[in-house]
Tab-separated table of C-alpha atoms in Angstrom:
chain	number	residue	atom	x	y	z
A	179	MET	CA	-0.228	0.251	-0.062
A	180	LEU	CA	2.825	2.322	0.638
A	181	ARG	CA	4.390	0.882	-2.375
A	182	GLU	CA	1.371	2.318	-4.220
A	183	VAL	CA	0.925	5.593	-2.431
A	184	LEU	CA	4.739	6.474	-3.084
A	185	PHE	CA	4.298	5.359	-7.042
A	186	LEU	CA	0.696	7.480	-7.084
A	187	VAL	CA	2.656	10.420	-5.862
A	188	VAL	CA	6.055	9.857	-8.038
A	189	LEU	CA	3.574	9.858	-10.999
A	190	CYS	CA	1.781	12.897	-9.658
A	191	LEU	CA	4.821	14.748	-9.503
A	192	VAL	CA	5.974	13.736	-12.973
A	193	ALA	CA	2.464	14.492	-14.421
A	194	TRP	CA	3.054	17.740	-12.738
A	195	ILE	CA	6.326	18.506	-13.884
A	196	GLY	CA	5.707	17.467	-17.381
A	197	PHE	CA	2.713	19.663	-17.197
A	198	ASP	CA	5.007	22.502	-16.381
A	199	THR	CA	7.247	22.038	-18.795
A	200	LEU	CA	4.465	21.948	-21.728
A	201	LYS	CA	2.843	25.108	-20.379
A	202	GLY	CA	6.292	27.050	-19.980
A	203	GLN	CA	6.769	25.875	-24.158
A	204	ARG	CA	3.200	26.643	-24.571
A	205	ASP	CA	3.834	30.284	-23.328
A	206	GLU	CA	7.298	30.546	-25.509
A	207	ALA	CA	5.517	29.564	-28.072
A	208	ARG	CA	3.115	32.156	-27.392
A	209	ARG	CA	5.620	35.149	-26.872
A	210	GLU	CA	7.302	33.674	-30.485
A	211	ARG	CA	4.110	33.821	-32.411
A	212	ASP	CA	3.441	36.911	-31.573
A	213	SER	CA	7.041	38.276	-32.205
A	214	VAL	CA	6.879	37.022	-35.731
A	215	LYS	CA	3.368	38.497	-36.220
A	216	TRP	CA	4.821	42.174	-34.963
A	217	GLU	CA	7.567	41.472	-37.487
A	218	ALA	CA	5.495	40.570	-40.007
A	219	SER	CA	3.091	43.714	-39.403
A	220	GLY	CA	6.704	45.758	-39.647
A	221	LEU	CA	7.498	44.200	-42.795
A	222	ARG	CA	4.403	44.594	-44.226
A	223	GLU	CA	4.253	48.313	-43.207
A	224	ALA	CA	7.843	48.916	-45.061
A	225	ALA	CA	6.709	46.753	-47.878
A	226	ARG	CA	3.806	49.213	-48.354
A	227	ILE	CA	5.904	52.756	-47.715
A	228	SER	CA	8.651	51.314	-50.260
A	229	GLY	CA	5.874	50.831	-52.714
A	230	GLU	CA	4.422	54.396	-52.752
A	231	MET	CA	7.749	55.655	-52.496
A	232	LEU	CA	8.850	54.068	-55.566
A	233	ALA	CA	5.653	54.824	-56.863
A	234	GLU	CA	6.460	58.543	-56.329
A	235	ARG	CA	9.852	58.288	-57.816
A	236	ASP	CA	8.222	57.260	-60.852
A	237	ALA	CA	5.660	59.698	-61.210
A	238	ILE	CA	8.451	62.075	-60.655
A	239	ASP	CA	10.725	60.603	-63.121
A	240	GLN	CA	7.630	60.672	-65.716
A	241	ARG	CA	6.656	63.809	-65.356
A	242	ASN	CA	10.568	65.849	-65.218
A	243	THR	CA	11.195	62.992	-68.578
A	244	LYS	CA	7.801	64.687	-70.293
A	245	GLU	CA	9.029	68.046	-69.735
A	246	LEU	CA	12.461	67.244	-70.429
A	247	ILE	CA	10.996	66.099	-74.318
A	248	ASP	CA	8.878	69.069	-74.109
A	249	ALA	CA	11.274	71.254	-73.795
A	250	ARG	CA	13.654	69.762	-75.967
A	251	THR	CA	11.096	69.255	-78.992
A	252	GLU	CA	10.184	73.095	-78.778
A	253	ASN	CA	14.438	73.824	-78.860
A	254	GLU	CA	14.270	71.583	-81.718
A	255	ARG	CA	11.347	73.713	-83.711
A	256	LEU	CA	13.623	76.818	-82.592
A	257	ARG	CA	16.057	75.326	-84.600
A	258	ARG	CA	14.708	74.244	-87.372
A	259	ALA	CA	12.739	77.794	-87.565
A	260	VAL	CA	16.053	79.469	-87.452
A	261	ASP	CA	17.874	77.165	-89.611
A	262	ASP	CA	15.099	78.032	-92.180
A	263	GLY	CA	14.788	81.608	-91.554
A	264	ARG	CA	11.479	82.057	-90.586
A	265	GLN	CA	12.821	83.025	-87.458
A	266	ARG	CA	15.799	85.075	-86.748
A	267	LEU	CA	18.138	84.699	-83.463
A	268	ARG	CA	18.809	88.070	-82.425
A	269	VAL	CA	22.043	89.279	-80.473
A	270	ARG	CA	20.893	92.189	-77.660
A	271	ALA	CA	23.947	94.563	-78.166
A	272	THR	CA	24.324	97.768	-77.545
A	273	CYS	CA	26.888	100.796	-78.963
A	274	PRO	CA	29.196	102.243	-76.545
A	275	ALA	CA	28.076	105.826	-75.639
A	276	SER	CA	29.134	108.674	-78.193
A	277	GLY	CA	31.260	110.023	-76.137
A	278	SER	CA	33.980	107.276	-76.295
A	279	VAL	CA	34.216	107.386	-79.816
A	280	SER	CA	36.845	109.789	-81.331
A	281	ALA	CA	35.419	112.433	-83.859
A	282	ASP	CA	37.675	110.991	-86.581
A	283	ALA	CA	35.593	107.547	-86.103
A	284	GLY	CA	32.260	109.530	-86.647
A	285	THR	CA	32.965	109.654	-90.586
A	286	ALA	CA	33.580	106.391	-91.150
A	287	ARG	CA	30.449	105.053	-89.553
A	288	VAL	CA	27.612	103.073	-90.950
A	289	ALA	CA	24.240	103.201	-91.135
A	290	ASP	CA	22.340	101.264	-88.970
A	291	ALA	CA	21.706	97.466	-90.405
A	292	GLY	CA	19.381	96.547	-87.665
A	293	SER	CA	19.432	94.345	-85.186
A	294	ALA	CA	22.812	92.045	-84.187
A	295	GLU	CA	21.907	88.803	-85.353
A	296	LEU	CA	24.300	85.661	-83.857
A	297	ALA	CA	26.777	84.317	-86.262
A	298	ALA	CA	25.625	81.266	-88.449
A	299	ASP	CA	28.560	79.022	-86.961
A	300	ALA	CA	27.840	79.939	-83.402
A	301	ARG	CA	24.155	79.141	-83.552
A	302	PRO	CA	24.650	75.061	-83.303
A	303	ASP	CA	26.680	75.958	-80.295
A	304	TYR	CA	23.721	78.027	-78.775
A	305	PHE	CA	21.253	75.137	-79.165
A	306	THR	CA	23.525	73.250	-78.091
A	307	LEU	CA	23.433	75.340	-74.567
A	308	ARG	CA	19.785	75.408	-74.779
A	309	ASP	CA	19.517	71.908	-74.575
A	310	GLN	CA	22.271	71.498	-72.006
A	311	LEU	CA	20.785	74.314	-69.479
A	312	THR	CA	17.000	72.721	-70.080
A	313	GLN	CA	18.424	69.028	-68.909
A	314	SER	CA	20.248	70.462	-66.197
A	315	ARG	CA	16.952	72.551	-65.054
A	316	GLN	CA	15.036	69.348	-65.636
A	317	MET	CA	17.463	67.007	-63.397
A	318	ILE	CA	17.886	69.344	-60.584
A	319	VAL	CA	14.001	70.002	-60.324
A	320	GLY	CA	13.427	66.036	-60.469
A	321	LEU	CA	15.700	65.839	-57.492
A	322	GLN	CA	14.477	68.759	-55.642
A	323	GLN	CA	10.991	66.885	-55.938
A	324	TYR	CA	12.785	63.254	-54.934
A	325	VAL	CA	14.162	64.688	-52.102
A	326	ARG	CA	10.653	66.652	-51.211
A	327	GLY	CA	8.620	63.527	-52.062
A	328	VAL	CA	10.672	60.464	-50.936
A	329	CYS	CA	13.517	61.249	-49.342
A	330	GLN	CA	12.113	63.620	-46.627
A	331	ARG	CA	9.389	61.276	-46.176
A	332	ALA	CA	11.250	57.963	-45.447
A	333	PRO	CA	11.642	57.052	-41.649
A	334	ALA	CA	15.252	58.988	-40.143
A	335	HIS	CA	16.547	55.405	-39.462
A	336	GLN	CA	16.931	52.968	-42.712
A	337	ASP	CA	17.299	50.117	-40.024
A	338	THR	CA	14.729	48.148	-39.685
A	339	ASN	CA	14.440	47.372	-35.947
A	340	PHE	CA	13.276	43.891	-35.103
A	341	PRO	CA	14.873	42.801	-31.784
A	342	ASN	CA	13.903	39.195	-32.300
A	343	LEU	CA	14.425	38.608	-35.817
A	344	ASN	CA	17.628	36.959	-35.447
A	345	GLU	CA	17.610	35.368	-31.988
A	346	ARG	CA	16.752	31.706	-31.779
A	347	THR	CA	16.042	30.489	-28.674
A	348	THR	CA	16.145	26.550	-28.070
A	349	PRO	CA	13.401	25.305	-26.018
């Protein structure tokens, strides 16, 4: 009888230790599950923000590319109009005041021939400079829009701070 009671006590003690161990494992599994849920939620949010930032970047790129193409098309139209003679490429110029020119030079004056015009061999350089100026302007505007729309919107720290991400506990 004492043996049976002792056996029952040992059996109850073993069952109690087993249930306690299972309860600890269950609690640890729940903590890990909750941690994984929290990490997954954070990753989903990060993916959502990244997607929005990429969409904003693409919209900025498309808008500025279209504006650049439009400006280059207009520049090319002006170039053709000047080459065809439909328009003239004038230079704003002024002559020095009459007091700075000697009296002897006054007799050699030529009648006013009209507005000053850029030489034909300098015209391609002018239009190249216009293209480069347009491209530089669009690049600067695009970068400013990117900084305002994408970079400043990004979190201050690019690191994802998930404390349990790389930790593995062994039960």
